Short mmCIF file of N, CA and C in Angstrom, two decimals:
data_model
loop_
_atom_site.label_atom_id
_atom_site.label_comp_id
_atom_site.label_asym_id
_atom_site.label_seq_id
_atom_site.Cartn_x
_atom_site.Cartn_y
_atom_site.Cartn_z
N TRP F 66 3.70 58.65 9.87
CA TRP F 66 3.91 59.87 10.62
C TRP F 66 5.39 59.98 10.99
N PRO F 67 5.88 61.20 11.02
CA PRO F 67 7.29 61.38 11.41
C PRO F 67 7.49 60.93 12.85
N PRO F 68 8.64 60.47 13.20
CA PRO F 68 9.79 60.23 12.32
C PRO F 68 9.55 59.01 11.44
N PHE F 69 10.19 58.97 10.27
CA PHE F 69 10.01 57.90 9.31
C PHE F 69 11.11 56.85 9.46
N PRO F 70 10.82 55.78 10.20
CA PRO F 70 11.85 54.75 10.39
C PRO F 70 11.99 53.90 9.13
N TYR F 71 13.11 53.23 9.01
CA TYR F 71 13.25 52.24 7.94
C TYR F 71 12.28 51.10 8.25
N ARG F 72 11.79 50.48 7.19
CA ARG F 72 10.83 49.40 7.40
C ARG F 72 11.41 48.27 8.25
N TYR F 73 12.68 47.97 8.08
CA TYR F 73 13.26 46.85 8.84
C TYR F 73 13.28 47.14 10.34
N GLU F 74 13.07 48.38 10.73
CA GLU F 74 13.04 48.73 12.15
C GLU F 74 11.65 48.53 12.78
N LEU F 75 10.65 48.29 11.97
CA LEU F 75 9.28 48.14 12.46
C LEU F 75 8.95 46.68 12.76
N ALA F 76 8.28 46.45 13.88
CA ALA F 76 7.93 45.09 14.31
C ALA F 76 7.10 44.36 13.27
N GLU F 77 6.18 45.04 12.61
CA GLU F 77 5.33 44.41 11.60
C GLU F 77 6.18 43.82 10.47
N PHE F 78 7.17 44.55 10.01
CA PHE F 78 8.00 44.07 8.92
C PHE F 78 8.96 42.98 9.39
N GLN F 79 9.44 43.08 10.60
CA GLN F 79 10.28 42.03 11.16
C GLN F 79 9.49 40.72 11.26
N HIS F 80 8.24 40.85 11.72
CA HIS F 80 7.35 39.69 11.84
C HIS F 80 7.11 39.06 10.46
N ASN F 81 6.78 39.89 9.48
CA ASN F 81 6.51 39.38 8.13
C ASN F 81 7.75 38.75 7.51
N TYR F 82 8.91 39.34 7.76
CA TYR F 82 10.14 38.74 7.26
C TYR F 82 10.33 37.35 7.88
N GLY F 83 10.16 37.26 9.18
CA GLY F 83 10.31 35.98 9.86
C GLY F 83 9.36 34.93 9.33
N ARG F 84 8.11 35.30 9.12
CA ARG F 84 7.13 34.35 8.58
C ARG F 84 7.50 33.92 7.17
N ALA F 85 7.82 34.90 6.31
CA ALA F 85 8.13 34.57 4.92
C ALA F 85 9.38 33.71 4.83
N ARG F 86 10.40 34.07 5.58
CA ARG F 86 11.66 33.31 5.53
C ARG F 86 11.46 31.88 5.99
N THR F 87 10.66 31.69 7.04
CA THR F 87 10.40 30.35 7.54
C THR F 87 9.62 29.51 6.53
N LEU F 88 8.66 30.13 5.86
CA LEU F 88 7.90 29.42 4.83
C LEU F 88 8.82 29.00 3.68
N ILE F 89 9.69 29.89 3.27
CA ILE F 89 10.63 29.58 2.18
C ILE F 89 11.57 28.46 2.60
N ASP F 90 12.14 28.57 3.79
CA ASP F 90 13.07 27.54 4.27
C ASP F 90 12.38 26.18 4.39
N THR F 91 11.13 26.18 4.85
CA THR F 91 10.38 24.93 4.98
C THR F 91 10.10 24.32 3.62
N ALA F 92 9.68 25.15 2.66
CA ALA F 92 9.42 24.66 1.31
C ALA F 92 10.69 24.11 0.68
N HIS F 93 11.79 24.81 0.88
CA HIS F 93 13.07 24.37 0.33
C HIS F 93 13.47 23.02 0.91
N ALA F 94 13.38 22.87 2.21
CA ALA F 94 13.76 21.61 2.86
C ALA F 94 12.86 20.47 2.39
N ALA F 95 11.57 20.73 2.29
CA ALA F 95 10.64 19.69 1.85
C ALA F 95 10.90 19.29 0.39
N LEU F 96 11.21 20.27 -0.45
CA LEU F 96 11.48 19.97 -1.84
C LEU F 96 12.75 19.13 -2.00
N LEU F 97 13.78 19.47 -1.23
CA LEU F 97 15.00 18.65 -1.27
C LEU F 97 14.71 17.23 -0.78
N GLN F 98 13.91 17.12 0.27
CA GLN F 98 13.60 15.80 0.81
C GLN F 98 12.78 14.97 -0.18
N VAL F 99 11.79 15.59 -0.81
CA VAL F 99 10.96 14.84 -1.75
C VAL F 99 11.78 14.44 -2.97
N GLY F 100 12.72 15.27 -3.37
CA GLY F 100 13.60 14.90 -4.47
C GLY F 100 14.47 13.71 -4.11
N GLN F 101 14.99 13.69 -2.89
CA GLN F 101 15.80 12.56 -2.44
C GLN F 101 14.96 11.29 -2.35
N GLN F 102 13.74 11.41 -1.84
CA GLN F 102 12.86 10.25 -1.76
C GLN F 102 12.55 9.70 -3.15
N PHE F 103 12.33 10.60 -4.11
CA PHE F 103 12.07 10.18 -5.48
C PHE F 103 13.27 9.40 -6.02
N MET F 104 14.48 9.93 -5.82
CA MET F 104 15.69 9.26 -6.29
C MET F 104 15.87 7.91 -5.60
N ASP F 105 15.59 7.84 -4.31
CA ASP F 105 15.71 6.58 -3.57
C ASP F 105 14.75 5.53 -4.11
N ILE F 106 13.53 5.94 -4.39
CA ILE F 106 12.52 5.00 -4.91
C ILE F 106 12.93 4.52 -6.30
N CYS F 107 13.42 5.45 -7.13
CA CYS F 107 13.88 5.06 -8.48
C CYS F 107 15.06 4.10 -8.39
N ALA F 108 16.01 4.37 -7.49
CA ALA F 108 17.16 3.49 -7.32
C ALA F 108 16.73 2.12 -6.84
N ARG F 109 15.76 2.09 -5.94
CA ARG F 109 15.24 0.81 -5.44
C ARG F 109 14.68 -0.02 -6.59
N GLU F 110 13.87 0.63 -7.42
CA GLU F 110 13.27 -0.09 -8.55
C GLU F 110 14.33 -0.51 -9.56
N ALA F 111 15.28 0.38 -9.85
CA ALA F 111 16.34 0.06 -10.82
C ALA F 111 17.20 -1.10 -10.35
N ALA F 112 17.32 -1.27 -9.03
CA ALA F 112 18.12 -2.36 -8.48
C ALA F 112 17.32 -3.67 -8.40
N GLY F 113 16.11 -3.67 -8.94
CA GLY F 113 15.30 -4.88 -8.95
C GLY F 113 14.36 -5.00 -7.77
N GLY F 114 14.26 -3.94 -6.99
CA GLY F 114 13.37 -3.96 -5.84
C GLY F 114 11.94 -3.63 -6.21
N GLU F 115 11.19 -3.31 -5.21
CA GLU F 115 9.78 -2.97 -5.37
C GLU F 115 9.61 -1.82 -6.37
N PRO F 116 8.67 -1.94 -7.31
CA PRO F 116 8.46 -0.87 -8.29
C PRO F 116 7.88 0.40 -7.64
N PHE F 117 8.08 1.49 -8.31
CA PHE F 117 7.56 2.79 -7.89
C PHE F 117 6.03 2.69 -7.92
N SER F 118 5.40 2.79 -6.77
CA SER F 118 3.95 2.59 -6.70
C SER F 118 3.20 3.88 -6.98
N VAL F 119 1.96 3.74 -7.38
CA VAL F 119 1.09 4.89 -7.59
C VAL F 119 0.90 5.63 -6.27
N ASP F 120 0.80 4.90 -5.18
CA ASP F 120 0.67 5.51 -3.85
C ASP F 120 1.87 6.42 -3.57
N GLU F 121 3.08 5.92 -3.81
CA GLU F 121 4.28 6.72 -3.58
C GLU F 121 4.31 7.95 -4.49
N GLU F 122 3.97 7.76 -5.75
CA GLU F 122 3.97 8.86 -6.71
C GLU F 122 3.01 9.96 -6.26
N ARG F 123 1.82 9.59 -5.85
CA ARG F 123 0.83 10.58 -5.43
C ARG F 123 1.22 11.24 -4.11
N ARG F 124 1.84 10.51 -3.22
CA ARG F 124 2.30 11.10 -1.96
C ARG F 124 3.37 12.15 -2.22
N LEU F 125 4.33 11.82 -3.06
CA LEU F 125 5.38 12.79 -3.40
C LEU F 125 4.80 14.00 -4.12
N GLN F 126 3.82 13.77 -4.97
CA GLN F 126 3.15 14.88 -5.67
C GLN F 126 2.49 15.82 -4.66
N MET F 127 1.89 15.27 -3.63
CA MET F 127 1.24 16.10 -2.62
C MET F 127 2.27 16.95 -1.87
N VAL F 128 3.44 16.39 -1.58
CA VAL F 128 4.48 17.17 -0.91
C VAL F 128 4.95 18.30 -1.84
N GLU F 129 5.13 18.00 -3.12
CA GLU F 129 5.52 19.03 -4.08
C GLU F 129 4.48 20.15 -4.13
N GLN F 130 3.22 19.79 -4.13
CA GLN F 130 2.16 20.80 -4.14
C GLN F 130 2.18 21.63 -2.86
N GLN F 131 2.47 20.99 -1.74
CA GLN F 131 2.55 21.74 -0.49
C GLN F 131 3.70 22.74 -0.53
N CYS F 132 4.79 22.38 -1.18
CA CYS F 132 5.91 23.32 -1.34
C CYS F 132 5.46 24.56 -2.09
N ILE F 133 4.64 24.38 -3.12
CA ILE F 133 4.13 25.52 -3.87
C ILE F 133 3.20 26.35 -3.00
N HIS F 134 2.37 25.71 -2.19
CA HIS F 134 1.51 26.46 -1.26
C HIS F 134 2.35 27.33 -0.31
N LEU F 135 3.39 26.74 0.23
CA LEU F 135 4.26 27.48 1.16
C LEU F 135 4.95 28.64 0.46
N ALA F 136 5.45 28.40 -0.74
CA ALA F 136 6.11 29.46 -1.49
C ALA F 136 5.13 30.57 -1.84
N TYR F 137 3.92 30.20 -2.23
CA TYR F 137 2.91 31.21 -2.54
C TYR F 137 2.62 32.07 -1.32
N GLU F 138 2.45 31.44 -0.18
CA GLU F 138 2.16 32.19 1.04
C GLU F 138 3.30 33.16 1.37
N ALA F 139 4.54 32.71 1.18
CA ALA F 139 5.69 33.59 1.45
C ALA F 139 5.71 34.77 0.49
N VAL F 140 5.51 34.52 -0.80
CA VAL F 140 5.51 35.61 -1.78
C VAL F 140 4.34 36.56 -1.52
N ASP F 141 3.20 36.03 -1.13
CA ASP F 141 2.05 36.87 -0.83
C ASP F 141 2.34 37.78 0.36
N ILE F 142 2.99 37.27 1.39
CA ILE F 142 3.38 38.09 2.54
C ILE F 142 4.31 39.21 2.08
N MET F 143 5.31 38.85 1.28
CA MET F 143 6.25 39.86 0.80
C MET F 143 5.56 40.90 -0.07
N PHE F 144 4.65 40.46 -0.93
CA PHE F 144 3.92 41.36 -1.83
C PHE F 144 3.08 42.35 -1.02
N ARG F 145 2.35 41.84 -0.03
CA ARG F 145 1.51 42.71 0.79
C ARG F 145 2.34 43.65 1.66
N THR F 146 3.48 43.19 2.10
CA THR F 146 4.34 43.98 2.97
C THR F 146 5.07 45.08 2.21
N ALA F 147 5.39 44.83 0.96
CA ALA F 147 6.22 45.76 0.17
C ALA F 147 5.49 47.05 -0.17
N GLY F 148 4.18 47.03 -0.18
CA GLY F 148 3.44 48.23 -0.51
C GLY F 148 2.89 48.20 -1.93
N SER F 149 2.09 49.20 -2.24
CA SER F 149 1.37 49.21 -3.52
C SER F 149 2.28 49.33 -4.73
N SER F 150 3.48 49.86 -4.56
CA SER F 150 4.38 49.98 -5.71
C SER F 150 4.77 48.61 -6.27
N SER F 151 4.67 47.57 -5.47
CA SER F 151 5.02 46.24 -5.97
C SER F 151 3.97 45.70 -6.94
N ALA F 152 2.83 46.35 -7.06
CA ALA F 152 1.79 45.91 -7.99
C ALA F 152 1.98 46.50 -9.39
N GLN F 153 2.91 47.40 -9.55
CA GLN F 153 3.15 47.97 -10.87
C GLN F 153 3.62 46.87 -11.83
N SER F 154 3.27 47.03 -13.10
CA SER F 154 3.56 45.97 -14.08
C SER F 154 5.04 45.69 -14.24
N ASP F 155 5.91 46.66 -13.97
CA ASP F 155 7.34 46.45 -14.13
C ASP F 155 8.06 46.12 -12.82
N ALA F 156 7.32 45.93 -11.75
CA ALA F 156 7.92 45.62 -10.45
C ALA F 156 8.23 44.13 -10.36
N PRO F 157 9.47 43.76 -10.08
CA PRO F 157 9.82 42.33 -10.01
C PRO F 157 8.97 41.54 -9.00
N LEU F 158 8.72 42.10 -7.83
CA LEU F 158 7.95 41.38 -6.83
C LEU F 158 6.53 41.12 -7.33
N GLY F 159 5.94 42.10 -8.02
CA GLY F 159 4.61 41.90 -8.60
C GLY F 159 4.62 40.79 -9.64
N ARG F 160 5.67 40.72 -10.44
CA ARG F 160 5.80 39.67 -11.44
C ARG F 160 5.93 38.31 -10.76
N PHE F 161 6.72 38.22 -9.68
CA PHE F 161 6.87 36.97 -8.95
C PHE F 161 5.51 36.53 -8.37
N TRP F 162 4.77 37.50 -7.81
CA TRP F 162 3.47 37.20 -7.21
C TRP F 162 2.50 36.68 -8.27
N ARG F 163 2.48 37.35 -9.44
CA ARG F 163 1.60 36.90 -10.52
C ARG F 163 2.02 35.52 -11.03
N ASN F 164 3.33 35.29 -11.16
CA ASN F 164 3.80 33.99 -11.66
C ASN F 164 3.39 32.85 -10.74
N ILE F 165 3.57 33.04 -9.45
CA ILE F 165 3.24 31.93 -8.54
C ILE F 165 1.72 31.77 -8.42
N ALA F 166 0.98 32.86 -8.61
CA ALA F 166 -0.48 32.74 -8.64
C ALA F 166 -0.92 31.92 -9.84
N VAL F 167 -0.26 32.10 -10.98
CA VAL F 167 -0.59 31.33 -12.18
C VAL F 167 -0.25 29.85 -11.98
N ILE F 168 0.88 29.57 -11.34
CA ILE F 168 1.25 28.17 -11.07
C ILE F 168 0.13 27.49 -10.29
N ARG F 169 -0.45 28.20 -9.34
CA ARG F 169 -1.50 27.59 -8.50
C ARG F 169 -2.78 27.31 -9.26
N THR F 170 -2.97 27.94 -10.42
CA THR F 170 -4.18 27.69 -11.20
C THR F 170 -4.02 26.52 -12.16
N HIS F 171 -2.80 26.03 -12.34
CA HIS F 171 -2.54 24.94 -13.29
C HIS F 171 -3.26 23.68 -12.83
N LEU F 172 -3.72 22.91 -13.80
CA LEU F 172 -4.44 21.68 -13.50
C LEU F 172 -3.65 20.74 -12.59
N ALA F 173 -2.33 20.68 -12.79
CA ALA F 173 -1.51 19.77 -11.99
C ALA F 173 -1.35 20.22 -10.55
N HIS F 174 -1.79 21.43 -10.23
CA HIS F 174 -1.65 21.91 -8.86
C HIS F 174 -2.99 22.03 -8.13
N GLN F 175 -3.97 21.30 -8.54
CA GLN F 175 -5.25 21.33 -7.84
C GLN F 175 -5.18 20.36 -6.67
N SER F 176 -4.63 20.87 -5.56
CA SER F 176 -4.27 19.98 -4.45
C SER F 176 -5.47 19.38 -3.73
N ASP F 177 -6.65 19.99 -3.82
CA ASP F 177 -7.81 19.37 -3.17
C ASP F 177 -8.18 18.06 -3.87
N SER F 178 -8.26 18.09 -5.20
CA SER F 178 -8.57 16.84 -5.92
C SER F 178 -7.40 15.86 -5.82
N ALA F 179 -6.18 16.37 -5.82
CA ALA F 179 -5.01 15.50 -5.69
C ALA F 179 -5.03 14.80 -4.33
N ALA F 180 -5.41 15.52 -3.28
CA ALA F 180 -5.46 14.92 -1.95
C ALA F 180 -6.52 13.83 -1.88
N THR F 181 -7.68 14.10 -2.47
CA THR F 181 -8.74 13.09 -2.50
C THR F 181 -8.27 11.85 -3.24
N ASN F 182 -7.65 12.08 -4.40
CA ASN F 182 -7.20 10.93 -5.20
C ASN F 182 -6.07 10.17 -4.51
N TYR F 183 -5.19 10.88 -3.81
CA TYR F 183 -4.15 10.18 -3.07
C TYR F 183 -4.79 9.29 -2.00
N GLY F 184 -5.75 9.84 -1.28
CA GLY F 184 -6.45 9.05 -0.28
C GLY F 184 -7.15 7.84 -0.88
N ARG F 185 -7.78 8.03 -2.02
CA ARG F 185 -8.46 6.92 -2.69
C ARG F 185 -7.46 5.83 -3.07
N VAL F 186 -6.37 6.23 -3.70
CA VAL F 186 -5.35 5.25 -4.12
C VAL F 186 -4.76 4.54 -2.91
N HIS F 187 -4.47 5.29 -1.87
CA HIS F 187 -3.87 4.70 -0.67
C HIS F 187 -4.77 3.62 -0.07
N PHE F 188 -6.08 3.85 -0.14
CA PHE F 188 -7.02 2.88 0.44
C PHE F 188 -7.55 1.88 -0.57
N GLY F 189 -6.87 1.77 -1.73
CA GLY F 189 -7.20 0.73 -2.70
C GLY F 189 -8.34 1.06 -3.64
N LEU F 190 -8.74 2.31 -3.69
CA LEU F 190 -9.81 2.72 -4.59
C LEU F 190 -9.20 3.38 -5.83
N PRO F 191 -9.90 3.34 -6.95
CA PRO F 191 -9.35 4.00 -8.15
C PRO F 191 -9.44 5.52 -8.01
N PRO F 192 -8.49 6.25 -8.57
CA PRO F 192 -8.57 7.70 -8.52
C PRO F 192 -9.78 8.19 -9.33
N MET F 193 -10.25 9.37 -8.98
CA MET F 193 -11.40 9.95 -9.69
C MET F 193 -10.96 10.79 -10.88
N GLY F 194 -9.68 10.90 -11.11
CA GLY F 194 -9.16 11.67 -12.23
C GLY F 194 -7.66 11.54 -12.28
N ARG F 195 -7.04 12.24 -13.25
CA ARG F 195 -5.60 12.15 -13.44
C ARG F 195 -4.83 12.80 -12.31
N ILE F 196 -5.35 13.87 -11.73
CA ILE F 196 -4.63 14.61 -10.71
C ILE F 196 -4.90 14.01 -9.34
#
């Protein structure tokens, strides 16, 4: 209804921006940290220290998967906030939303089974599958 304010002037869009930005920043920070942890573990093993354990590998994998969850949630907020035009086949935001949705369907990103298997490995049980 008139008057037609810019979207950035509306509390709903400010709120969604804040949520999306925080999710992105959190995913980014976690991804950098997990990358550093991976490098530290590799350096430890290369220096003759304790080998890279399956427990460590699965824990880092879970953090990586959580980063994808956070990024998906952020893109979903942006997609829903942008309006129906973002669903058009040539809209970049729609393409980003579809791409990250596809990433979540990949076998390597099935975080429920990955979480179970991480727990099993951590407690000395064999994993129930590769993921």
